Tab-separated table of C-alpha atoms and ligand atoms in Angstrom:
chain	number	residue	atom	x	y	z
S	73	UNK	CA	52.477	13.500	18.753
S	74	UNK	CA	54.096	12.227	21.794
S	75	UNK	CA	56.315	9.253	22.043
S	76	UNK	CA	55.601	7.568	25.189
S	77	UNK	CA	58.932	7.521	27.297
S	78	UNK	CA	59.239	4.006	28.270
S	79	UNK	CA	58.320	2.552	24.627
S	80	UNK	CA	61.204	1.911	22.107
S	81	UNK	CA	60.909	4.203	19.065
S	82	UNK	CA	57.847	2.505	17.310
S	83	UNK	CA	57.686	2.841	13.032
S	84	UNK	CA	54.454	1.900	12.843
S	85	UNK	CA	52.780	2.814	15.615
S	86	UNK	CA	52.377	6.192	16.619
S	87	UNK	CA	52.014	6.434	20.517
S	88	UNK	CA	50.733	9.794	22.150
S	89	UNK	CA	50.128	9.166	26.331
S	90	UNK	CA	48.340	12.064	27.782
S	91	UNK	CA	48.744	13.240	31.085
S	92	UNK	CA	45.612	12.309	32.033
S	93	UNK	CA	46.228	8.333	31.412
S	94	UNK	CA	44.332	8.506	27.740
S	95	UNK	CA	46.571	7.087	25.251
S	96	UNK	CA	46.151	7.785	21.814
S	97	UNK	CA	47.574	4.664	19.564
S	98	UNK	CA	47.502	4.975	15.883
S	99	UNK	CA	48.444	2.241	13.151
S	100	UNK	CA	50.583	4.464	11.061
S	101	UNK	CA	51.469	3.377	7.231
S	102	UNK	CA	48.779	5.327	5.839
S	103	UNK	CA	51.092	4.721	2.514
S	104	UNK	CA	50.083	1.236	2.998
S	105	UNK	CA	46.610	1.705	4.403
S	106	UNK	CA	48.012	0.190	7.812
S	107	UNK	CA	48.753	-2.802	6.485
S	108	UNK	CA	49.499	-5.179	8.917
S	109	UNK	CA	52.830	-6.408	8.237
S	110	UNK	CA	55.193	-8.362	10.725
S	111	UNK	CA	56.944	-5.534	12.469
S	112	UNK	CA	53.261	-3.698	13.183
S	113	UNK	CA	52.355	-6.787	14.911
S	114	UNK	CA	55.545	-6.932	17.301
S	115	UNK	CA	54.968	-3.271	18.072
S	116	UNK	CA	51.522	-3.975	18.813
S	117	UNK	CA	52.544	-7.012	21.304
S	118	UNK	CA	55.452	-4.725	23.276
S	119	UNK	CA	52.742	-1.839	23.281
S	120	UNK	CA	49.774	-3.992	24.898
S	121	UNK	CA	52.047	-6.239	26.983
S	122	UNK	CA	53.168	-2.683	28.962
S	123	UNK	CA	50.126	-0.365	29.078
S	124	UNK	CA	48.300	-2.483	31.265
S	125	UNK	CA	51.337	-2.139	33.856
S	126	UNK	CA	52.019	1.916	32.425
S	127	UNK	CA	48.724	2.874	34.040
S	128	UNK	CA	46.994	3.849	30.773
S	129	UNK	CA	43.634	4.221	31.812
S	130	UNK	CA	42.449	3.697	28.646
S	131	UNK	CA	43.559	3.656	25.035
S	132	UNK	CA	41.880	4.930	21.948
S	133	UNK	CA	43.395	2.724	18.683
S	134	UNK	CA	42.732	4.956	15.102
S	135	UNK	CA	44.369	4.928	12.030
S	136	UNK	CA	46.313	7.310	9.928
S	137	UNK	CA	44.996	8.462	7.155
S	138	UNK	CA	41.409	7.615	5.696
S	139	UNK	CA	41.389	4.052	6.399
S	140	UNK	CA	41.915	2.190	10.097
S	141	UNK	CA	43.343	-0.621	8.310
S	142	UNK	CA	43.913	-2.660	5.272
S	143	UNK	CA	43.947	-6.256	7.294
S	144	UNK	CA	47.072	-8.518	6.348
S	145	UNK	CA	50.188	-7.199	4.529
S	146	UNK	CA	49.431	-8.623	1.027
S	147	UNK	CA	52.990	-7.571	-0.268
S	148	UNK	CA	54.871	-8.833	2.637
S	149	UNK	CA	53.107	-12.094	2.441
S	150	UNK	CA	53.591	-12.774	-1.422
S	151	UNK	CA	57.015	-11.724	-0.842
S	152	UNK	CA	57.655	-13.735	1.665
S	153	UNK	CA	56.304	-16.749	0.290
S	154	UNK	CA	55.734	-18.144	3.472
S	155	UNK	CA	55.716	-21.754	4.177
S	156	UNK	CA	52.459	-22.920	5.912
S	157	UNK	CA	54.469	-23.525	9.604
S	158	UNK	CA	55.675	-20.070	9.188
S	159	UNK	CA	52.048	-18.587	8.514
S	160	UNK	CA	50.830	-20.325	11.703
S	161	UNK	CA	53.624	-18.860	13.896
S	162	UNK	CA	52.264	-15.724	12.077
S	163	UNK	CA	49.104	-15.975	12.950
S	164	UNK	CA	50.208	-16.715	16.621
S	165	UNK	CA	51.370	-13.276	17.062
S	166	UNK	CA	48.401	-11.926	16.190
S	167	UNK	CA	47.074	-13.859	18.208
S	168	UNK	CA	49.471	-13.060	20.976
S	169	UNK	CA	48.908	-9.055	20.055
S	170	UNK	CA	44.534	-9.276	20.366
S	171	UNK	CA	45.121	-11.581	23.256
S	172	UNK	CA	46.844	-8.616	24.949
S	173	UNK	CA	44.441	-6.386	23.699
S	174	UNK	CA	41.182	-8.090	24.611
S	175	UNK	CA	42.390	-9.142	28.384
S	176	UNK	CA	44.780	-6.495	29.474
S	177	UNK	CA	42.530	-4.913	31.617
S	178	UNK	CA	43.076	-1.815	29.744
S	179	UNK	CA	39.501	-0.390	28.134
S	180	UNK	CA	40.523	0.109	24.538
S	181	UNK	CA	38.234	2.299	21.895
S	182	UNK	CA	38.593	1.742	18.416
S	183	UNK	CA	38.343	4.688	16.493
S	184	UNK	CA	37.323	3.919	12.967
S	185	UNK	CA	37.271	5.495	9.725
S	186	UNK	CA	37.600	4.023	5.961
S	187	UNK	CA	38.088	0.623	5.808
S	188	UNK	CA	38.232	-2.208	8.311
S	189	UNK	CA	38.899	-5.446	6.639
S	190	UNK	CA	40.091	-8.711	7.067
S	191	UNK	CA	42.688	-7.852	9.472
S	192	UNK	CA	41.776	-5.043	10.213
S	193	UNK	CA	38.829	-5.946	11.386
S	194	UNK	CA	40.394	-9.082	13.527
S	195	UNK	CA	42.648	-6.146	14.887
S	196	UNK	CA	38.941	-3.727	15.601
S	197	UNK	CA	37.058	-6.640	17.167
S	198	UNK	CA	39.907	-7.101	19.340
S	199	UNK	CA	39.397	-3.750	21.212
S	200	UNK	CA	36.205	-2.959	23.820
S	201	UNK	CA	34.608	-0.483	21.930
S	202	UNK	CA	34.183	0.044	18.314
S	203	UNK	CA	32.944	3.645	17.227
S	204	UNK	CA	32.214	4.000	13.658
S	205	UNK	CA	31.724	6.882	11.066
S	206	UNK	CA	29.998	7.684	8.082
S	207	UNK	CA	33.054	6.844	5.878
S	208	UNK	CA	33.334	2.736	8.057
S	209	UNK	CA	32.648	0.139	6.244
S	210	UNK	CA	33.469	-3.733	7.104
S	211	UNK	CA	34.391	-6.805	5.457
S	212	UNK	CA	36.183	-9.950	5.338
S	213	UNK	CA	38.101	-10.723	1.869
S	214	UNK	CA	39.352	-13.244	2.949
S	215	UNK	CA	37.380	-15.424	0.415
S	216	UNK	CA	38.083	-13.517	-2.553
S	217	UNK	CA	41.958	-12.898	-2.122
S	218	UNK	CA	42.324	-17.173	-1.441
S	219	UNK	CA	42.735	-16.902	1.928
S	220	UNK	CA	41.191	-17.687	5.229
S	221	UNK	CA	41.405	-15.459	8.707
S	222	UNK	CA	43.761	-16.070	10.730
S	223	UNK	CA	43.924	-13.098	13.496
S	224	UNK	CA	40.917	-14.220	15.190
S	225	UNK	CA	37.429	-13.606	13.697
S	226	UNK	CA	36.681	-16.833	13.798
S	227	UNK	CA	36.102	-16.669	17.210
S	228	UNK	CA	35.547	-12.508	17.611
S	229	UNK	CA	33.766	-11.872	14.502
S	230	UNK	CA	31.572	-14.526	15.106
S	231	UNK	CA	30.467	-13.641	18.499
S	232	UNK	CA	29.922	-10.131	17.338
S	233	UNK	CA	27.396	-10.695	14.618
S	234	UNK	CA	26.873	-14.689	14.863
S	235	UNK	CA	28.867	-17.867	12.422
S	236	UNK	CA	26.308	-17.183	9.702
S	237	UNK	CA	26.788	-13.515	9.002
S	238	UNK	CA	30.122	-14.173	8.812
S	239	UNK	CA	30.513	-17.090	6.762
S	240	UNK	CA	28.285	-14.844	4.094
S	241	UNK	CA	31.009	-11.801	4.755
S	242	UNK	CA	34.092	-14.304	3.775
S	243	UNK	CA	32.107	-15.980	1.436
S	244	UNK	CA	29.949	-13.117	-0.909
S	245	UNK	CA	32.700	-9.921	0.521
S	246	UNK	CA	29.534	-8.688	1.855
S	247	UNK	CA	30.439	-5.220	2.550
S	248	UNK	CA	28.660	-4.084	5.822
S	249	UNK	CA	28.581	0.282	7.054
S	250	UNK	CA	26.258	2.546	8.626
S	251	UNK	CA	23.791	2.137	11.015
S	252	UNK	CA	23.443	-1.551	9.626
S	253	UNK	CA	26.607	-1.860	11.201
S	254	UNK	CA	25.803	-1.144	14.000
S	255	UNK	CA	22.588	-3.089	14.309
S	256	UNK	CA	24.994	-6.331	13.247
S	257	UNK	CA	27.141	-5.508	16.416
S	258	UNK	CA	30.146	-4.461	14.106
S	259	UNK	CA	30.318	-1.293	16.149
S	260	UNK	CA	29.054	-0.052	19.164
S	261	UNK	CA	28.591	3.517	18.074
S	262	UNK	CA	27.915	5.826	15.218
S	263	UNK	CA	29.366	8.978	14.871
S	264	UNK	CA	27.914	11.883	13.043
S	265	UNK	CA	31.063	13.356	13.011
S	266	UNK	CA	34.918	11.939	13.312
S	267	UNK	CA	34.724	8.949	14.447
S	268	UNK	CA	37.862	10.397	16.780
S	269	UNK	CA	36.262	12.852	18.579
S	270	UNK	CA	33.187	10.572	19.716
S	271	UNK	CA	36.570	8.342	20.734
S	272	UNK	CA	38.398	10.477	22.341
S	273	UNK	CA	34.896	11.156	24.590
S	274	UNK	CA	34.186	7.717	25.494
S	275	UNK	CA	37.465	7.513	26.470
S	276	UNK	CA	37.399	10.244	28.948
S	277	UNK	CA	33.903	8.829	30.757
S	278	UNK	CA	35.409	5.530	30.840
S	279	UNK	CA	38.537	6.926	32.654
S	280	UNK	CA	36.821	8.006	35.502
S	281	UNK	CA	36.150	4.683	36.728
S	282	UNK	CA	38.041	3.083	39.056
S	283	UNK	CA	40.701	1.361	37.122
S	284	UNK	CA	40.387	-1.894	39.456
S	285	UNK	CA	36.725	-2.181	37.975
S	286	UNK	CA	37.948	-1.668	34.326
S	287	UNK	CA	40.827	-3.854	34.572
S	288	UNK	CA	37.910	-6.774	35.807
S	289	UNK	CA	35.387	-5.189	32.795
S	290	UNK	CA	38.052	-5.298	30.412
S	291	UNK	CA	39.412	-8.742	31.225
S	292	UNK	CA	37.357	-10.545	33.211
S	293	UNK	CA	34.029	-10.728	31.138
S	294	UNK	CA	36.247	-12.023	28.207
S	295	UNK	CA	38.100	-14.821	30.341
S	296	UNK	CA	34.414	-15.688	31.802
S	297	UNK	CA	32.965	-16.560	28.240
S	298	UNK	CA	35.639	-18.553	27.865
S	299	UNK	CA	34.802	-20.953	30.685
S	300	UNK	CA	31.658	-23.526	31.711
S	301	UNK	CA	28.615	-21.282	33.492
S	302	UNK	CA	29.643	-23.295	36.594
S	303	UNK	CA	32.797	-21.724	36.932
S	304	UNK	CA	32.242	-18.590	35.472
S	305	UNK	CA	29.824	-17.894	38.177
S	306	UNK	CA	32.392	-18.681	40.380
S	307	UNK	CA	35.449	-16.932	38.824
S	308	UNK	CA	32.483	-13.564	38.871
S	309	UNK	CA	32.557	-13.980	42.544
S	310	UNK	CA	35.887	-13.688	43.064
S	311	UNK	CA	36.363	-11.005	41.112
S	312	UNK	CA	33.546	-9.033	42.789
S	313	UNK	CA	35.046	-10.270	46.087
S	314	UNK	CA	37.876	-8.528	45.183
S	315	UNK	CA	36.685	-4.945	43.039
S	316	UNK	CA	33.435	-4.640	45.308
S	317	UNK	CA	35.520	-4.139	48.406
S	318	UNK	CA	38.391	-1.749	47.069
S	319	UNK	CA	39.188	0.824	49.444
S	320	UNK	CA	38.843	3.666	46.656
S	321	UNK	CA	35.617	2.630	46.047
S	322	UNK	CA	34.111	3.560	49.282
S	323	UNK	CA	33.980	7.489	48.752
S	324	UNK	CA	32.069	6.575	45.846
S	325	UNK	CA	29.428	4.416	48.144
S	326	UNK	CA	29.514	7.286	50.550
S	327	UNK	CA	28.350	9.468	47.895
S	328	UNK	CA	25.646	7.619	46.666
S	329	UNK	CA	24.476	7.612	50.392
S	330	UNK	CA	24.841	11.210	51.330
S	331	UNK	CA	23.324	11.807	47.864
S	332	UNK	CA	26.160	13.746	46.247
S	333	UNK	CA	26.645	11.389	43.746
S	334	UNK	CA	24.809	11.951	40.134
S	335	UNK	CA	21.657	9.034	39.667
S	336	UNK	CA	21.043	7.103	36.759
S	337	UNK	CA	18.690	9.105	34.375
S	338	UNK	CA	17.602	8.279	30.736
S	339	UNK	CA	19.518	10.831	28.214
S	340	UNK	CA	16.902	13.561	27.877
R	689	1HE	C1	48.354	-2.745	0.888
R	689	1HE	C2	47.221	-3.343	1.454
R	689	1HE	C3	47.388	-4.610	2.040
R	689	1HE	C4	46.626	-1.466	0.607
R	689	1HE	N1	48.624	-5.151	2.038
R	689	1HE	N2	49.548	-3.318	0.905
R	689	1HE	N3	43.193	-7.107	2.791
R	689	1HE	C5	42.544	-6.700	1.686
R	689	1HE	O1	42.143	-7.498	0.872
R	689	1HE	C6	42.408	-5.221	1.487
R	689	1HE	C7	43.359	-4.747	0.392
R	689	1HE	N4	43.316	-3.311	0.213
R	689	1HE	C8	42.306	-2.675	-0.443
R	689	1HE	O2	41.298	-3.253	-0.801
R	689	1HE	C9	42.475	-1.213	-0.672
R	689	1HE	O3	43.867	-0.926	-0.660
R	689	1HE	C10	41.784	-0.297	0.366
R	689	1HE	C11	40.279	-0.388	0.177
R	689	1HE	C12	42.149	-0.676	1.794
R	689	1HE	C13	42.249	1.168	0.148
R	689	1HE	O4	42.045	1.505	-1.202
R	689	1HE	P1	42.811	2.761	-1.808
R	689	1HE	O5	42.321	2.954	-3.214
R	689	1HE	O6	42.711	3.903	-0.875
R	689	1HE	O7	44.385	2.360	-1.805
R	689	1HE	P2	45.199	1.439	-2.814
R	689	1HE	O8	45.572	2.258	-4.024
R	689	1HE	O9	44.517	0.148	-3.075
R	689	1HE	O10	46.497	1.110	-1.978
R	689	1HE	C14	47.408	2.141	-1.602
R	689	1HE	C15	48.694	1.470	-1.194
R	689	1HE	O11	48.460	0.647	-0.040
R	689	1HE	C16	49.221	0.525	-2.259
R	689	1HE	O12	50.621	0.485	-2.152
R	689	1HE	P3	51.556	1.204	-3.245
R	689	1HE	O13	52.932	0.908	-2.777
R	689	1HE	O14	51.197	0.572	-4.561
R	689	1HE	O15	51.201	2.681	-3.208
R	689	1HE	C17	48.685	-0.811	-1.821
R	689	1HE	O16	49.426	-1.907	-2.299
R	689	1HE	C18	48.831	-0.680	-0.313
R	689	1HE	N5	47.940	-1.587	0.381
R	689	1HE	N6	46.158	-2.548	1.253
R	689	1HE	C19	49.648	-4.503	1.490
R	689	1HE	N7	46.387	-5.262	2.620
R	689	1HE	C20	45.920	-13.160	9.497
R	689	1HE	S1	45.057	-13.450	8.099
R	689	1HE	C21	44.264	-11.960	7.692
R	689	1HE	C22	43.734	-12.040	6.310
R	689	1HE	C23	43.352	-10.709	5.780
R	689	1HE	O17	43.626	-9.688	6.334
R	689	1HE	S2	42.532	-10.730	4.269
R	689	1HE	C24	42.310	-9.044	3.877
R	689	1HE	C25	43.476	-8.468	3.107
């Protein structure tokens, strides 16, 4: 792999930027099962704060190793012993890391394999697209290592597969995989094969969009949840006002009118 130029040399994150604007970003202490420890979450912050202005046109996020990620770095914590102010300013760069993530404007595809827990799973629901495999499985801990999440499910988990689903995850350490999975709204796809591969795809399609539209997909919808419908609606308008007109946009309208461009069929 790659090192992309402009990045300081990264230990934990391995950072691969193709030519064609597909980035390939993997967590990368498979000796640890990508634990997230302190330094992985700084990397992750410098790495999401830049792409966006990098032109990445879209990132796929995978894991060494068999598992995308172990969630919190138990060792580092218990060393640490951490006082409770300094696990809040932890959790606040998390926070500041799947904030980048989730409104960049970047379309990121989570590429997932082994486990995706606690953390990791904060870290998974943070990204735009989730594609599973048959080795994925899901679940929140949190409840039976005495602790509680602090990287965001509470508000991402939950809107993915609803407050009560969750509560039983933290609660029983429901363990959720497969299509079930999928049905939940864990992940948005199931792979027969490497969950990598049906990535690295995705990735591709989604790069031929205009990247005004997927900067407003890929940060817009997320800001508009967070506001009243009243000025949502009106936030959506200025946004269209804006991506709706782009000049690059019209050889796309033209087209669609001199019937060049491809319709919308159902997949055979
Ligand atoms: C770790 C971690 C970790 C592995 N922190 N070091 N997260 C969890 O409760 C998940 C804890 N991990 C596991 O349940 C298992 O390790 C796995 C299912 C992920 C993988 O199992 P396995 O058999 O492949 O690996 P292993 O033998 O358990 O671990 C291999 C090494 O990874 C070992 O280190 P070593 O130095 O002894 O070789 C483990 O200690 C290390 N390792 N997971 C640190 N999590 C903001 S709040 C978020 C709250 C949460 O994230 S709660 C969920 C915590």
């Amino acid at each position: 792999m790659t090192q992309a130029p402009l990045f300081p040399t990264f230990e934990n994150l391995a950072v691969d930027a193709g030519p064609d604007g597909i980035w390939t970003v993997t967590l990368n202490r498979p000796a640890k099962r990508n634990a997230l420890n302190e330094a992985t979450i700084e990397e992750l912050i410098t790495l999401f704060s830049q792409a966006p202005r990098m032109e990445a046109r879209a990132i796929i996020l995978t894991g060494a190793g068999d598992h995308f990620c172990a969630g919190l770095d138990l060792v580092e914590h218990r060393d640490r012993d951490r006082s409770p102010a300094e696990f809040m300013h932890v959790c606040l760069r998390w926070h500041e890391a799947f904030n980048k993530m989730e409104y960049g404007g970047v379309p990121i595809i989570a590429a997932l394999t082994g486990a995706v827990v606690g953390g990791g799973l904060e870290l998974a629901s943070a990204a735009h697209i989730r594609v599973a495999d048959p080795s994925t499985y899901f679940a929140l801990p949190e409840g039976q290592r005495g602790l509680f999440t602090g990287g965001g499910a509470t508000i991402r988990v939950s809107d993915l597969i609803g407050k009560d689903r969750m509560i039983d995850m933290m609660l029983t350490g429901r363990v959720y995989q497969g299509q079930e999975a999928v049905d939940l709204g864990l992940a948005q796809y199931l792979s027969e094969g490497s969950s990598l591969d049906q990535a690295r795809e995705i990735a591709q399609r989604v790069a031929q969009n205009l990247p005004l539209s997927n900067f407003a997909i890929c940060s817009a919808v997320s800001h508009m949840q967070n506001m009243s419908a009243l000025d949502a609606a009106y936030a959506e308008s200025v946004v269209a006002g804006v991506v709706n007109t782009q000049p690059l946009a019209r050889e796309r309208f033209n087209a669609f009118a001199n019937k060049s461009a491809s319709r919308i069929r159902p997949t055979p």
